[in-house]
């Protein structure tokens, strides 16, 4: 059974493509730096080059992150089809071999791979890690096996456009999910509930540790608190994720309004020094 999962987000790249191209053309002797702790959204979408010199090529961009059973990022998934002139092709590059290069405040990713190396790499099979598709296939199989099941009305089989609030009765019908099997694409936008099943906000991003493990999810609770924008970092410890029959995901916590008000806001610039203070956990 496949246990390795994908982490995806649709957020924009940190540096524009034009700045990245300029940096690649002008860089000559920059020292590449080992990837450190980052938000997943600061990696996904990044342009990837095969060097730091004037002759470096833009081989593609990061489409996804592959997370292993231990919660650490195993590989970056890079779309290289355009560079190779062969249509769509994604390849998995070991995370510990990816470097950062920097010049004049601009940063880009660097891998050690030639055109021939990338051509020789096997296509990354995304479908093997698509838990949503697997769940849909299982539901379809169950439906085919149950000949006594009548066709459901159209309005009950159509997935909602947005995640709706779940009442106490509906919550009892939800299915628990192993957090380690949820892609970041599925985490971002997930509605988060607090004490008494109050809708407190939604997940907007994911924080990775220096060694690539998922450390926390960032939840915007400002609207719930009536105080404008406020993001809080919620540690992955003891989180209770659930899904309904349509695959919609929900995160349940026991945080009260007073706890969220008192919690220091997540600050990316000071996270490294104040992680323990900024990171709240379910007790």
PDB file of C-alpha atoms in Angstrom:
ATOM      1  CA  UNK A   1       0.000   0.000   0.000  1.00  0.00           C
ATOM      2  CA  UNK A   2       1.373   3.370  -0.955  1.00  0.00           C
ATOM      3  CA  UNK A   3       2.054   5.397   2.186  1.00  0.00           C
ATOM      4  CA  UNK A   4       4.056   8.249   0.713  1.00  0.00           C
ATOM      5  CA  UNK A   5       1.912  11.324  -0.038  1.00  0.00           C
ATOM      6  CA  UNK A   6       1.995  14.539  -1.935  1.00  0.00           C
ATOM      7  CA  UNK A   7       1.941  18.087  -0.561  1.00  0.00           C
ATOM      8  CA  UNK A   8       0.578  20.646  -3.000  1.00  0.00           C
ATOM      9  CA  UNK A   9      -0.546  24.229  -2.814  1.00  0.00           C
ATOM     10  CA  UNK A  10      -1.729  26.584  -5.513  1.00  0.00           C
ATOM     11  CA  UNK A  11      -0.093  29.661  -4.014  1.00  0.00           C
ATOM     12  CA  UNK A  12       2.099  31.949  -6.155  1.00  0.00           C
ATOM     13  CA  UNK A  13       5.910  31.828  -6.326  1.00  0.00           C
ATOM     14  CA  UNK A  14       7.872  34.111  -3.997  1.00  0.00           C
ATOM     15  CA  UNK A  15       9.906  35.717  -6.814  1.00  0.00           C
ATOM     16  CA  UNK A  16       8.618  36.633 -10.288  1.00  0.00           C
ATOM     17  CA  UNK A  17       9.823  34.644 -13.288  1.00  0.00           C
ATOM     18  CA  UNK A  18      11.436  37.706 -14.816  1.00  0.00           C
ATOM     19  CA  UNK A  19      13.569  38.329 -11.735  1.00  0.00           C
ATOM     20  CA  UNK A  20      14.576  34.682 -11.616  1.00  0.00           C
ATOM     21  CA  UNK A  21      15.618  34.694 -15.264  1.00  0.00           C
ATOM     22  CA  UNK A  22      17.674  37.833 -14.743  1.00  0.00           C
ATOM     23  CA  UNK A  23      19.345  36.335 -11.670  1.00  0.00           C
ATOM     24  CA  UNK A  24      20.256  33.185 -13.584  1.00  0.00           C
ATOM     25  CA  UNK A  25      21.769  35.174 -16.459  1.00  0.00           C
ATOM     26  CA  UNK A  26      23.884  37.424 -14.272  1.00  0.00           C
ATOM     27  CA  UNK A  27      24.973  35.001 -11.543  1.00  0.00           C
ATOM     28  CA  UNK A  28      28.521  33.705 -11.992  1.00  0.00           C
ATOM     29  CA  UNK A  29      30.216  32.639  -8.766  1.00  0.00           C
ATOM     30  CA  UNK A  30      27.371  32.627  -6.233  1.00  0.00           C
ATOM     31  CA  UNK A  31      27.516  29.946  -3.580  1.00  0.00           C
ATOM     32  CA  UNK A  32      24.455  27.663  -3.511  1.00  0.00           C
ATOM     33  CA  UNK A  33      22.998  27.248  -0.031  1.00  0.00           C
ATOM     34  CA  UNK A  34      21.358  24.159   1.461  1.00  0.00           C
ATOM     35  CA  UNK A  35      17.560  24.456   1.693  1.00  0.00           C
ATOM     36  CA  UNK A  36      16.508  25.466   5.212  1.00  0.00           C
ATOM     37  CA  UNK A  37      13.095  25.707   6.895  1.00  0.00           C
ATOM     38  CA  UNK A  38      10.374  27.172   4.683  1.00  0.00           C
ATOM     39  CA  UNK A  39       6.688  27.579   4.120  1.00  0.00           C
ATOM     40  CA  UNK A  40       5.538  25.056   1.541  1.00  0.00           C
ATOM     41  CA  UNK A  41       4.150  27.978  -0.463  1.00  0.00           C
ATOM     42  CA  UNK A  42       7.658  29.464  -0.731  1.00  0.00           C
ATOM     43  CA  UNK A  43       8.928  26.337  -2.490  1.00  0.00           C
ATOM     44  CA  UNK A  44       6.029  25.265  -4.689  1.00  0.00           C
ATOM     45  CA  UNK A  45       6.002  27.373  -7.857  1.00  0.00           C
ATOM     46  CA  UNK A  46       9.702  28.260  -7.648  1.00  0.00           C
ATOM     47  CA  UNK A  47      11.714  28.243 -10.870  1.00  0.00           C
ATOM     48  CA  UNK A  48      14.463  25.622 -10.950  1.00  0.00           C
ATOM     49  CA  UNK A  49      17.855  26.039 -12.670  1.00  0.00           C
ATOM     50  CA  UNK A  50      20.656  23.546 -13.305  1.00  0.00           C
ATOM     51  CA  UNK A  51      23.395  25.884 -12.093  1.00  0.00           C
ATOM     52  CA  UNK A  52      24.306  29.386 -10.950  1.00  0.00           C
ATOM     53  CA  UNK A  53      26.512  30.507 -13.833  1.00  0.00           C
ATOM     54  CA  UNK A  54      25.779  32.466 -17.005  1.00  0.00           C
ATOM     55  CA  UNK A  55      25.056  29.252 -18.890  1.00  0.00           C
ATOM     56  CA  UNK A  56      22.548  27.901 -16.374  1.00  0.00           C
ATOM     57  CA  UNK A  57      19.238  26.735 -17.843  1.00  0.00           C
ATOM     58  CA  UNK A  58      15.766  27.142 -16.384  1.00  0.00           C
ATOM     59  CA  UNK A  59      14.731  23.469 -16.374  1.00  0.00           C
ATOM     60  CA  UNK A  60      11.233  23.990 -14.956  1.00  0.00           C
ATOM     61  CA  UNK A  61       9.456  24.826 -11.720  1.00  0.00           C
ATOM     62  CA  UNK A  62       8.400  23.014  -8.553  1.00  0.00           C
ATOM     63  CA  UNK A  63       4.902  21.577  -8.986  1.00  0.00           C
ATOM     64  CA  UNK A  64       4.658  19.634  -5.749  1.00  0.00           C
ATOM     65  CA  UNK A  65       6.383  18.182  -2.692  1.00  0.00           C
ATOM     66  CA  UNK A  66       6.505  14.464  -1.930  1.00  0.00           C
ATOM     67  CA  UNK A  67       6.217  13.674   1.780  1.00  0.00           C
ATOM     68  CA  UNK A  68       7.385  10.364   3.262  1.00  0.00           C
ATOM     69  CA  UNK A  69       5.909   8.254   6.066  1.00  0.00           C
ATOM     70  CA  UNK A  70       8.053  10.094   8.621  1.00  0.00           C
ATOM     71  CA  UNK A  71       6.464  13.445   7.724  1.00  0.00           C
ATOM     72  CA  UNK A  72       9.613  14.785   6.064  1.00  0.00           C
ATOM     73  CA  UNK A  73       9.775  16.093   2.505  1.00  0.00           C
ATOM     74  CA  UNK A  74      11.320  13.328   0.418  1.00  0.00           C
ATOM     75  CA  UNK A  75      11.444  14.954  -3.027  1.00  0.00           C
ATOM     76  CA  UNK A  76      10.487  18.041  -4.985  1.00  0.00           C
ATOM     77  CA  UNK A  77       8.385  17.360  -8.070  1.00  0.00           C
ATOM     78  CA  UNK A  78       9.665  19.453 -10.983  1.00  0.00           C
ATOM     79  CA  UNK A  79       7.880  19.953 -14.300  1.00  0.00           C
ATOM     80  CA  UNK A  80      10.630  19.665 -16.939  1.00  0.00           C
ATOM     81  CA  UNK A  81       8.641  18.841 -20.077  1.00  0.00           C
ATOM     82  CA  UNK A  82       8.954  22.298 -21.611  1.00  0.00           C
ATOM     83  CA  UNK A  83      12.708  22.406 -21.096  1.00  0.00           C
ATOM     84  CA  UNK A  84      13.102  18.980 -22.693  1.00  0.00           C
ATOM     85  CA  UNK A  85      10.749  19.841 -25.553  1.00  0.00           C
ATOM     86  CA  UNK A  86       8.745  16.704 -24.975  1.00  0.00           C
ATOM     87  CA  UNK A  87       5.415  17.833 -23.586  1.00  0.00           C
ATOM     88  CA  UNK A  88       4.391  17.300 -19.984  1.00  0.00           C
ATOM     89  CA  UNK A  89       6.882  15.487 -17.771  1.00  0.00           C
ATOM     90  CA  UNK A  90       7.317  15.635 -14.005  1.00  0.00           C
ATOM     91  CA  UNK A  91      10.365  14.201 -12.257  1.00  0.00           C
ATOM     92  CA  UNK A  92      11.117  13.659  -8.566  1.00  0.00           C
ATOM     93  CA  UNK A  93      14.338  15.298  -7.338  1.00  0.00           C
ATOM     94  CA  UNK A  94      15.609  14.258  -3.857  1.00  0.00           C
ATOM     95  CA  UNK A  95      14.938  17.135  -1.462  1.00  0.00           C
ATOM     96  CA  UNK A  96      18.363  16.901   0.181  1.00  0.00           C
ATOM     97  CA  UNK A  97      20.063  17.590  -3.153  1.00  0.00           C
ATOM     98  CA  UNK A  98      18.158  20.809  -3.859  1.00  0.00           C
ATOM     99  CA  UNK A  99      20.039  24.049  -3.172  1.00  0.00           C
ATOM    100  CA  UNK A 100      19.146  27.718  -2.941  1.00  0.00           C
ATOM    101  CA  UNK A 101      21.092  30.295  -4.928  1.00  0.00           C
ATOM    102  CA  UNK A 102      20.871  34.005  -4.151  1.00  0.00           C
ATOM    103  CA  UNK A 103      21.967  37.299  -5.736  1.00  0.00           C
ATOM    104  CA  UNK A 104      20.878  40.847  -4.886  1.00  0.00           C
ATOM    105  CA  UNK A 105      18.063  39.516  -2.706  1.00  0.00           C
ATOM    106  CA  UNK A 106      16.642  37.234  -5.415  1.00  0.00           C
ATOM    107  CA  UNK A 107      16.553  33.502  -4.719  1.00  0.00           C
ATOM    108  CA  UNK A 108      16.010  30.473  -6.926  1.00  0.00           C
ATOM    109  CA  UNK A 109      16.393  26.712  -6.694  1.00  0.00           C
ATOM    110  CA  UNK A 110      19.315  24.797  -8.160  1.00  0.00           C
ATOM    111  CA  UNK A 111      19.599  21.107  -9.007  1.00  0.00           C
ATOM    112  CA  UNK A 112      22.532  19.191 -10.442  1.00  0.00           C
ATOM    113  CA  UNK A 113      21.063  17.629 -13.594  1.00  0.00           C
ATOM    114  CA  UNK A 114      21.734  17.826 -17.314  1.00  0.00           C
ATOM    115  CA  UNK A 115      19.158  17.560 -20.067  1.00  0.00           C
ATOM    116  CA  UNK A 116      20.152  13.919 -20.570  1.00  0.00           C
ATOM    117  CA  UNK A 117      19.794  13.238 -16.842  1.00  0.00           C
ATOM    118  CA  UNK A 118      16.251  14.590 -16.827  1.00  0.00           C
ATOM    119  CA  UNK A 119      15.305  12.708 -19.991  1.00  0.00           C
ATOM    120  CA  UNK A 120      16.516   9.477 -18.414  1.00  0.00           C
ATOM    121  CA  UNK A 121      14.481   9.999 -15.237  1.00  0.00           C
ATOM    122  CA  UNK A 122      11.182   8.152 -15.020  1.00  0.00           C
ATOM    123  CA  UNK A 123       7.990  10.178 -15.233  1.00  0.00           C
ATOM    124  CA  UNK A 124       6.615  10.858 -11.766  1.00  0.00           C
ATOM    125  CA  UNK A 125       3.312   8.962 -11.392  1.00  0.00           C
ATOM    126  CA  UNK A 126       1.032  11.388  -9.573  1.00  0.00           C
ATOM    127  CA  UNK A 127      -2.000   9.103  -9.723  1.00  0.00           C
ATOM    128  CA  UNK A 128      -0.353   6.614  -7.377  1.00  0.00           C
ATOM    129  CA  UNK A 129      -0.555   9.205  -4.596  1.00  0.00           C
ATOM    130  CA  UNK A 130      -3.978  10.673  -5.359  1.00  0.00           C
ATOM    131  CA  UNK A 131      -6.017   9.699  -2.311  1.00  0.00           C
ATOM    132  CA  UNK A 132      -9.033  11.586  -3.621  1.00  0.00           C
ATOM    133  CA  UNK A 133      -9.159   9.486  -6.781  1.00  0.00           C
ATOM    134  CA  UNK A 134      -8.634   6.317  -4.774  1.00  0.00           C
ATOM    135  CA  UNK A 135     -11.504   7.260  -2.483  1.00  0.00           C
ATOM    136  CA  UNK A 136     -13.765   7.984  -5.457  1.00  0.00           C
ATOM    137  CA  UNK A 137     -12.872   4.648  -7.036  1.00  0.00           C
ATOM    138  CA  UNK A 138     -13.697   2.830  -3.801  1.00  0.00           C
ATOM    139  CA  UNK A 139     -17.059   4.581  -3.536  1.00  0.00           C
ATOM    140  CA  UNK A 140     -17.813   3.695  -7.156  1.00  0.00           C
ATOM    141  CA  UNK A 141     -16.873   0.051  -6.533  1.00  0.00           C
ATOM    142  CA  UNK A 142     -19.115  -0.106  -3.460  1.00  0.00           C
ATOM    143  CA  UNK A 143     -21.982   1.363  -5.463  1.00  0.00           C
ATOM    144  CA  UNK A 144     -21.512  -1.214  -8.209  1.00  0.00           C
ATOM    145  CA  UNK A 145     -21.556  -4.054  -5.689  1.00  0.00           C
ATOM    146  CA  UNK A 146     -24.693  -2.846  -3.909  1.00  0.00           C
ATOM    147  CA  UNK A 147     -27.508  -3.712  -6.323  1.00  0.00           C
ATOM    148  CA  UNK A 148     -30.171  -2.765  -3.804  1.00  0.00           C
ATOM    149  CA  UNK A 149     -29.073   0.874  -3.620  1.00  0.00           C
ATOM    150  CA  UNK A 150     -31.437   3.260  -5.384  1.00  0.00           C
ATOM    151  CA  UNK A 151     -30.056   6.204  -7.335  1.00  0.00           C
ATOM    152  CA  UNK A 152     -29.634   9.205  -5.059  1.00  0.00           C
ATOM    153  CA  UNK A 153     -31.267  12.538  -5.952  1.00  0.00           C
ATOM    154  CA  UNK A 154     -29.035  14.825  -8.012  1.00  0.00           C
ATOM    155  CA  UNK A 155     -28.857  17.508  -5.360  1.00  0.00           C
ATOM    156  CA  UNK A 156     -27.341  15.128  -2.791  1.00  0.00           C
ATOM    157  CA  UNK A 157     -24.635  13.777  -5.085  1.00  0.00           C
ATOM    158  CA  UNK A 158     -23.257  17.131  -6.201  1.00  0.00           C
ATOM    159  CA  UNK A 159     -20.203  18.203  -4.213  1.00  0.00           C
ATOM    160  CA  UNK A 160     -20.575  21.681  -2.630  1.00  0.00           C
ATOM    161  CA  UNK A 161     -18.495  24.510  -4.111  1.00  0.00           C
ATOM    162  CA  UNK A 162     -17.175  25.418  -0.665  1.00  0.00           C
ATOM    163  CA  UNK A 163     -16.791  23.575   2.624  1.00  0.00           C
ATOM    164  CA  UNK A 164     -19.997  23.993   4.586  1.00  0.00           C
ATOM    165  CA  UNK A 165     -20.490  24.040   8.336  1.00  0.00           C
ATOM    166  CA  UNK A 166     -21.186  20.609   9.809  1.00  0.00           C
ATOM    167  CA  UNK A 167     -23.845  20.199  12.446  1.00  0.00           C
ATOM    168  CA  UNK A 168     -23.664  17.813  15.388  1.00  0.00           C
ATOM    169  CA  UNK A 169     -25.714  15.157  13.602  1.00  0.00           C
ATOM    170  CA  UNK A 170     -23.719  15.389  10.374  1.00  0.00           C
ATOM    171  CA  UNK A 171     -20.414  15.298  12.271  1.00  0.00           C
ATOM    172  CA  UNK A 172     -21.271  11.829  13.528  1.00  0.00           C
ATOM    173  CA  UNK A 173     -21.292  10.593   9.939  1.00  0.00           C
ATOM    174  CA  UNK A 174     -17.816  11.916   9.114  1.00  0.00           C
ATOM    175  CA  UNK A 175     -14.819   9.620   8.677  1.00  0.00           C
ATOM    176  CA  UNK A 176     -11.489  10.260  10.471  1.00  0.00           C
ATOM    177  CA  UNK A 177      -8.422  10.827   8.251  1.00  0.00           C
ATOM    178  CA  UNK A 178      -4.759  10.158   9.020  1.00  0.00           C
ATOM    179  CA  UNK A 179      -3.126  13.642   8.790  1.00  0.00           C
ATOM    180  CA  UNK A 180      -0.081  12.024   7.207  1.00  0.00           C
ATOM    181  CA  UNK A 181      -2.130  11.046   4.179  1.00  0.00           C
ATOM    182  CA  UNK A 182      -3.495  14.496   3.319  1.00  0.00           C
ATOM    183  CA  UNK A 183      -1.867  16.582   0.595  1.00  0.00           C
ATOM    184  CA  UNK A 184      -1.126  20.236   1.294  1.00  0.00           C
ATOM    185  CA  UNK A 185      -3.423  21.120  -1.593  1.00  0.00           C
ATOM    186  CA  UNK A 186      -6.204  19.472   0.372  1.00  0.00           C
ATOM    187  CA  UNK A 187      -5.147  21.078   3.657  1.00  0.00           C
ATOM    188  CA  UNK A 188      -5.141  24.642   2.355  1.00  0.00           C
ATOM    189  CA  UNK A 189      -8.693  25.978   2.444  1.00  0.00           C
ATOM    190  CA  UNK A 190      -9.862  23.363   4.969  1.00  0.00           C
ATOM    191  CA  UNK A 191     -12.411  24.799   7.387  1.00  0.00           C
ATOM    192  CA  UNK A 192     -11.278  24.705  11.016  1.00  0.00           C
ATOM    193  CA  UNK A 193     -13.628  24.297  13.956  1.00  0.00           C
ATOM    194  CA  UNK A 194     -12.995  25.143  17.602  1.00  0.00           C
ATOM    195  CA  UNK A 195     -14.791  24.567  20.880  1.00  0.00           C
ATOM    196  CA  UNK A 196     -18.497  23.739  20.487  1.00  0.00           C
ATOM    197  CA  UNK A 197     -17.845  23.183  16.759  1.00  0.00           C
ATOM    198  CA  UNK A 198     -17.605  26.940  16.098  1.00  0.00           C
ATOM    199  CA  UNK A 199     -16.175  27.789  12.664  1.00  0.00           C
ATOM    200  CA  UNK A 200     -12.975  29.648  13.581  1.00  0.00           C
ATOM    201  CA  UNK A 201     -11.332  30.030  10.163  1.00  0.00           C
ATOM    202  CA  UNK A 202      -9.488  28.056   7.511  1.00  0.00           C
ATOM    203  CA  UNK A 203      -6.001  26.750   6.780  1.00  0.00           C
ATOM    204  CA  UNK A 204      -4.024  29.133   4.583  1.00  0.00           C
ATOM    205  CA  UNK A 205      -0.552  27.575   4.545  1.00  0.00           C
ATOM    206  CA  UNK A 206       1.766  24.911   5.939  1.00  0.00           C
ATOM    207  CA  UNK A 207       5.064  25.431   7.820  1.00  0.00           C
ATOM    208  CA  UNK A 208       7.938  23.015   7.206  1.00  0.00           C
ATOM    209  CA  UNK A 209      10.839  22.380   9.569  1.00  0.00           C
ATOM    210  CA  UNK A 210      14.463  22.693   8.464  1.00  0.00           C
ATOM    211  CA  UNK A 211      14.551  18.975   7.676  1.00  0.00           C
ATOM    212  CA  UNK A 212      11.367  19.181   5.608  1.00  0.00           C
ATOM    213  CA  UNK A 213       8.796  17.877   8.110  1.00  0.00           C
ATOM    214  CA  UNK A 214       5.331  19.433   8.369  1.00  0.00           C
ATOM    215  CA  UNK A 215       5.457  21.431  11.609  1.00  0.00           C
ATOM    216  CA  UNK A 216       2.243  23.446  11.680  1.00  0.00           C
ATOM    217  CA  UNK A 217      -0.736  24.684   9.699  1.00  0.00           C
ATOM    218  CA  UNK A 218      -1.479  28.408   9.533  1.00  0.00           C
ATOM    219  CA  UNK A 219      -5.093  29.314  10.314  1.00  0.00           C
ATOM    220  CA  UNK A 220      -6.637  32.763   9.745  1.00  0.00           C
ATOM    221  CA  UNK A 221      -8.934  33.352  12.723  1.00  0.00           C
ATOM    222  CA  UNK A 222      -9.298  37.131  12.413  1.00  0.00           C
ATOM    223  CA  UNK A 223     -12.833  37.037  11.047  1.00  0.00           C
ATOM    224  CA  UNK A 224     -14.008  34.740  13.828  1.00  0.00           C
ATOM    225  CA  UNK A 225     -12.463  37.009  16.447  1.00  0.00           C
ATOM    226  CA  UNK A 226     -13.849  40.167  14.817  1.00  0.00           C
ATOM    227  CA  UNK A 227     -10.431  41.782  14.836  1.00  0.00           C
ATOM    228  CA  UNK A 228      -9.295  41.822  11.221  1.00  0.00           C
ATOM    229  CA  UNK A 229      -6.569  39.538   9.960  1.00  0.00           C
ATOM    230  CA  UNK A 230      -4.872  37.297  12.498  1.00  0.00           C
ATOM    231  CA  UNK A 231      -3.003  34.092  11.672  1.00  0.00           C
ATOM    232  CA  UNK A 232      -2.179  31.484  14.270  1.00  0.00           C
ATOM    233  CA  UNK A 233       0.133  28.492  13.868  1.00  0.00           C
ATOM    234  CA  UNK A 234      -1.397  25.192  14.943  1.00  0.00           C
ATOM    235  CA  UNK A 235       0.997  22.300  15.527  1.00  0.00           C
ATOM    236  CA  UNK A 236       0.264  19.015  13.754  1.00  0.00           C
ATOM    237  CA  UNK A 237       0.217  17.180  17.098  1.00  0.00           C
ATOM    238  CA  UNK A 238      -3.109  15.452  17.902  1.00  0.00           C
ATOM    239  CA  UNK A 239      -5.027  17.164  15.087  1.00  0.00           C
ATOM    240  CA  UNK A 240      -8.361  15.583  14.213  1.00  0.00           C
ATOM    241  CA  UNK A 241      -9.078  15.675  10.473  1.00  0.00           C
ATOM    242  CA  UNK A 242     -12.305  14.253   9.097  1.00  0.00           C
ATOM    243  CA  UNK A 243     -14.020  13.967   5.729  1.00  0.00           C
ATOM    244  CA  UNK A 244     -17.560  13.542   4.465  1.00  0.00           C
ATOM    245  CA  UNK A 245     -18.807  11.195   1.751  1.00  0.00           C
ATOM    246  CA  UNK A 246     -17.968  13.780  -0.927  1.00  0.00           C
ATOM    247  CA  UNK A 247     -14.332  13.992   0.167  1.00  0.00           C
ATOM    248  CA  UNK A 248     -14.655  17.446   1.803  1.00  0.00           C
ATOM    249  CA  UNK A 249     -12.232  17.777   4.710  1.00  0.00           C
ATOM    250  CA  UNK A 250     -12.665  19.365   8.127  1.00  0.00           C
ATOM    251  CA  UNK A 251     -10.319  20.026  11.042  1.00  0.00           C
ATOM    252  CA  UNK A 252     -11.700  19.875  14.569  1.00  0.00           C
ATOM    253  CA  UNK A 253      -9.900  21.416  17.552  1.00  0.00           C
ATOM    254  CA  UNK A 254     -10.910  22.381  21.098  1.00  0.00           C
ATOM    255  CA  UNK A 255      -9.641  25.973  20.925  1.00  0.00           C
ATOM    256  CA  UNK A 256     -11.917  28.576  22.508  1.00  0.00           C
ATOM    257  CA  UNK A 257     -12.392  32.159  21.372  1.00  0.00           C
ATOM    258  CA  UNK A 258     -10.461  33.397  24.406  1.00  0.00           C
ATOM    259  CA  UNK A 259      -7.547  31.054  23.651  1.00  0.00           C
ATOM    260  CA  UNK A 260      -7.336  32.229  20.056  1.00  0.00           C
ATOM    261  CA  UNK A 261      -7.449  35.888  21.153  1.00  0.00           C
ATOM    262  CA  UNK A 262      -4.650  35.320  23.667  1.00  0.00           C
ATOM    263  CA  UNK A 263      -2.487  33.295  21.281  1.00  0.00           C
ATOM    264  CA  UNK A 264       0.419  35.274  19.770  1.00  0.00           C
ATOM    265  CA  UNK A 265      -0.058  35.732  16.032  1.00  0.00           C
ATOM    266  CA  UNK A 266       2.076  33.752  13.613  1.00  0.00           C
ATOM    267  CA  UNK A 267       4.950  35.892  12.336  1.00  0.00           C
ATOM    268  CA  UNK A 268       7.077  34.378   9.597  1.00  0.00           C
ATOM    269  CA  UNK A 269       9.965  36.757  10.297  1.00  0.00           C
ATOM    270  CA  UNK A 270      10.272  35.720  13.969  1.00  0.00           C
ATOM    271  CA  UNK A 271       9.050  32.115  13.756  1.00  0.00           C
ATOM    272  CA  UNK A 272      12.528  30.580  14.024  1.00  0.00           C
ATOM    273  CA  UNK A 273      13.220  32.313  17.344  1.00  0.00           C
ATOM    274  CA  UNK A 274       9.688  32.244  18.777  1.00  0.00           C
ATOM    275  CA  UNK A 275       8.287  28.965  17.476  1.00  0.00           C
ATOM    276  CA  UNK A 276       7.366  27.564  20.880  1.00  0.00           C
ATOM    277  CA  UNK A 277       5.511  30.748  21.792  1.00  0.00           C
ATOM    278  CA  UNK A 278       3.713  31.107  18.447  1.00  0.00           C
ATOM    279  CA  UNK A 279       2.823  27.431  17.943  1.00  0.00           C
ATOM    280  CA  UNK A 280      -0.348  26.330  19.721  1.00  0.00           C
ATOM    281  CA  UNK A 281      -1.244  22.669  20.136  1.00  0.00           C
ATOM    282  CA  UNK A 282      -4.364  20.666  20.869  1.00  0.00           C
ATOM    283  CA  UNK A 283      -4.309  19.386  24.455  1.00  0.00           C
TER     284      UNK A 283
END
